[in-house]
């Protein structure tokens, strides 16, 4: 049994692991959501909860680093304005390979309140692979995740 699955920070979302890895059944499915706002975490759970992803949650950059060092993730959904270590700092440490156990090239999707002219470019220039401004759109979130890690896992 995977210890992370039993963690209160991790939510199994009902994906069917039986088909994982078989032709037409993608393996990608572990997503770390780094978000300090409880309502935004609940919204991400509601959006992705039925899509077959295994979601883990961190409320700040420090907790995110701990989780990233403990298990491989296929995607990080990252708020930029975070306590302990902001999203830019966390992304920089990931890209520099400074977090043991975390792939330096793991896809990162910023979901942020930064929505002024130039913010998108600033986020992407920081080594972050995708950008969505808040308030988020469900279709855009799913589209960006598919773009970054491929089709969703098979749901049960």
Tab-separated table of C-alpha atoms in Angstrom:
chain	number	residue	atom	x	y	z
A	1	UNK	CA	0.000	0.000	0.000
A	2	UNK	CA	1.349	3.440	-0.910
A	3	UNK	CA	1.861	5.636	2.149
A	4	UNK	CA	0.986	8.798	0.211
A	5	UNK	CA	-2.455	7.399	-0.602
A	6	UNK	CA	-3.188	7.204	3.113
A	7	UNK	CA	-2.044	10.776	3.736
A	8	UNK	CA	-4.731	13.375	4.458
A	9	UNK	CA	-3.040	15.475	1.753
A	10	UNK	CA	-3.865	12.893	-0.921
A	11	UNK	CA	-7.236	12.141	-2.442
A	12	UNK	CA	-7.787	9.147	-4.684
A	13	UNK	CA	-10.390	10.232	-7.196
A	14	UNK	CA	-11.829	6.966	-8.357
A	15	UNK	CA	-9.595	6.253	-11.326
A	16	UNK	CA	-9.466	2.672	-12.596
A	17	UNK	CA	-5.864	1.534	-12.197
A	18	UNK	CA	-6.630	-1.813	-13.849
A	19	UNK	CA	-6.237	-0.344	-17.321
A	20	UNK	CA	-3.256	1.882	-16.558
A	21	UNK	CA	-0.352	1.278	-18.897
A	22	UNK	CA	-2.365	-0.756	-21.402
A	23	UNK	CA	-2.721	0.627	-24.945
A	24	UNK	CA	-5.115	3.550	-24.858
A	25	UNK	CA	-4.877	3.789	-21.068
A	26	UNK	CA	-2.420	6.527	-20.066
A	27	UNK	CA	-0.330	6.181	-16.925
A	28	UNK	CA	-0.217	9.930	-16.151
A	29	UNK	CA	-2.447	10.763	-13.265
A	30	UNK	CA	-0.681	11.980	-10.112
A	31	UNK	CA	-1.244	15.712	-9.664
A	32	UNK	CA	0.035	17.921	-6.845
A	33	UNK	CA	-2.155	20.980	-6.275
A	34	UNK	CA	-0.244	23.692	-4.386
A	35	UNK	CA	-2.804	26.236	-3.223
A	36	UNK	CA	-3.136	28.103	0.070
A	37	UNK	CA	-6.813	28.976	-0.305
A	38	UNK	CA	-9.142	26.257	0.996
A	39	UNK	CA	-11.920	27.216	-1.424
A	40	UNK	CA	-9.567	27.033	-4.411
A	41	UNK	CA	-8.357	23.588	-3.273
A	42	UNK	CA	-11.980	22.446	-2.986
A	43	UNK	CA	-12.693	23.825	-6.467
A	44	UNK	CA	-9.759	21.895	-7.962
A	45	UNK	CA	-11.015	18.766	-6.190
A	46	UNK	CA	-14.473	19.336	-7.661
A	47	UNK	CA	-13.107	19.941	-11.172
A	48	UNK	CA	-10.704	16.991	-11.249
A	49	UNK	CA	-12.389	14.724	-8.716
A	50	UNK	CA	-14.237	12.631	-11.253
A	51	UNK	CA	-11.521	12.621	-13.902
A	52	UNK	CA	-9.498	9.703	-12.518
A	53	UNK	CA	-6.479	11.655	-11.282
A	54	UNK	CA	-4.864	10.998	-7.919
A	55	UNK	CA	-4.711	14.424	-6.297
A	56	UNK	CA	-2.421	15.542	-3.503
A	57	UNK	CA	-2.705	18.956	-1.873
A	58	UNK	CA	-0.195	21.308	-0.276
A	59	UNK	CA	-1.209	24.593	1.325
A	60	UNK	CA	2.230	26.213	1.024
A	61	UNK	CA	5.561	25.895	-0.755
A	62	UNK	CA	7.254	24.171	2.174
A	63	UNK	CA	4.659	21.389	2.330
A	64	UNK	CA	4.847	21.090	-1.465
A	65	UNK	CA	8.603	20.462	-1.288
A	66	UNK	CA	8.023	17.707	1.269
A	67	UNK	CA	5.419	16.001	-0.922
A	68	UNK	CA	7.518	16.399	-4.082
A	69	UNK	CA	10.425	14.658	-2.384
A	70	UNK	CA	8.258	11.731	-1.338
A	71	UNK	CA	6.527	10.623	-4.532
A	72	UNK	CA	6.734	11.269	-8.274
A	73	UNK	CA	4.083	13.538	-9.765
A	74	UNK	CA	2.978	13.871	-13.379
A	75	UNK	CA	1.917	17.514	-12.951
A	76	UNK	CA	2.069	20.342	-10.438
A	77	UNK	CA	-0.809	22.821	-10.371
A	78	UNK	CA	0.756	25.808	-8.659
A	79	UNK	CA	-0.602	29.010	-7.189
A	80	UNK	CA	2.003	31.768	-7.406
A	81	UNK	CA	1.110	33.661	-4.216
A	82	UNK	CA	1.888	31.177	-1.434
A	83	UNK	CA	3.124	31.345	2.138
A	84	UNK	CA	6.532	29.855	3.098
A	85	UNK	CA	7.876	29.697	-0.489
A	86	UNK	CA	6.004	31.437	-3.301
A	87	UNK	CA	5.298	29.738	-6.602
A	88	UNK	CA	8.191	31.395	-8.424
A	89	UNK	CA	10.634	30.219	-5.745
A	90	UNK	CA	9.223	26.688	-5.784
A	91	UNK	CA	9.297	26.488	-9.594
A	92	UNK	CA	12.894	27.751	-9.602
A	93	UNK	CA	13.971	25.057	-7.109
A	94	UNK	CA	12.198	22.364	-9.124
A	95	UNK	CA	13.777	23.452	-12.425
A	96	UNK	CA	17.228	23.645	-10.796
A	97	UNK	CA	16.876	20.056	-9.560
A	98	UNK	CA	17.141	21.168	-5.942
A	99	UNK	CA	14.289	19.015	-4.617
A	100	UNK	CA	15.470	15.432	-4.151
A	101	UNK	CA	13.031	12.945	-5.663
A	102	UNK	CA	11.379	15.505	-7.954
A	103	UNK	CA	11.975	15.523	-11.713
A	104	UNK	CA	13.348	18.884	-12.809
A	105	UNK	CA	11.214	18.679	-15.952
A	106	UNK	CA	7.879	17.860	-14.291
A	107	UNK	CA	5.164	19.947	-15.995
A	108	UNK	CA	3.982	22.929	-13.929
A	109	UNK	CA	0.677	24.722	-14.497
A	110	UNK	CA	0.327	28.095	-12.767
A	111	UNK	CA	-3.201	28.938	-11.645
A	112	UNK	CA	-2.904	32.444	-10.289
A	113	UNK	CA	-4.603	35.728	-9.551
A	114	UNK	CA	-1.779	37.418	-11.497
A	115	UNK	CA	-3.774	38.634	-14.492
A	116	UNK	CA	-2.199	41.947	-15.445
A	117	UNK	CA	-0.528	42.619	-18.788
A	118	UNK	CA	2.842	40.853	-18.777
A	119	UNK	CA	2.023	38.428	-15.955
A	120	UNK	CA	1.574	35.473	-18.318
A	121	UNK	CA	4.985	36.108	-19.881
A	122	UNK	CA	6.580	36.526	-16.431
A	123	UNK	CA	5.144	33.172	-15.316
A	124	UNK	CA	6.208	31.342	-18.481
A	125	UNK	CA	9.680	32.963	-18.383
A	126	UNK	CA	10.086	31.478	-14.886
A	127	UNK	CA	10.114	27.962	-16.361
A	128	UNK	CA	6.435	27.278	-15.744
A	129	UNK	CA	4.791	25.373	-18.594
A	130	UNK	CA	1.252	26.719	-18.485
A	131	UNK	CA	-0.699	29.692	-17.151
A	132	UNK	CA	-4.318	30.163	-16.136
A	133	UNK	CA	-5.629	33.253	-14.384
A	134	UNK	CA	-8.252	33.164	-11.656
A	135	UNK	CA	-11.159	32.892	-11.650
A	136	UNK	CA	-10.532	29.619	-13.439
A	137	UNK	CA	-12.633	28.061	-16.153
A	138	UNK	CA	-13.270	24.302	-15.872
A	139	UNK	CA	-12.808	23.697	-19.605
A	140	UNK	CA	-9.513	25.636	-19.638
A	141	UNK	CA	-8.166	23.696	-16.628
A	142	UNK	CA	-8.930	20.352	-18.244
A	143	UNK	CA	-7.553	21.508	-21.595
A	144	UNK	CA	-4.263	22.680	-20.091
A	145	UNK	CA	-3.850	19.449	-18.134
A	146	UNK	CA	-4.404	17.410	-21.305
A	147	UNK	CA	-1.906	19.607	-23.140
A	148	UNK	CA	0.719	19.132	-20.445
A	149	UNK	CA	0.326	15.447	-19.547
A	150	UNK	CA	-1.954	13.908	-22.143
A	151	UNK	CA	-5.421	12.414	-21.891
A	152	UNK	CA	-6.943	11.814	-18.505
A	153	UNK	CA	-6.695	8.393	-16.863
A	154	UNK	CA	-9.596	6.025	-17.351
A	155	UNK	CA	-12.327	6.696	-14.765
A	156	UNK	CA	-14.136	3.889	-13.034
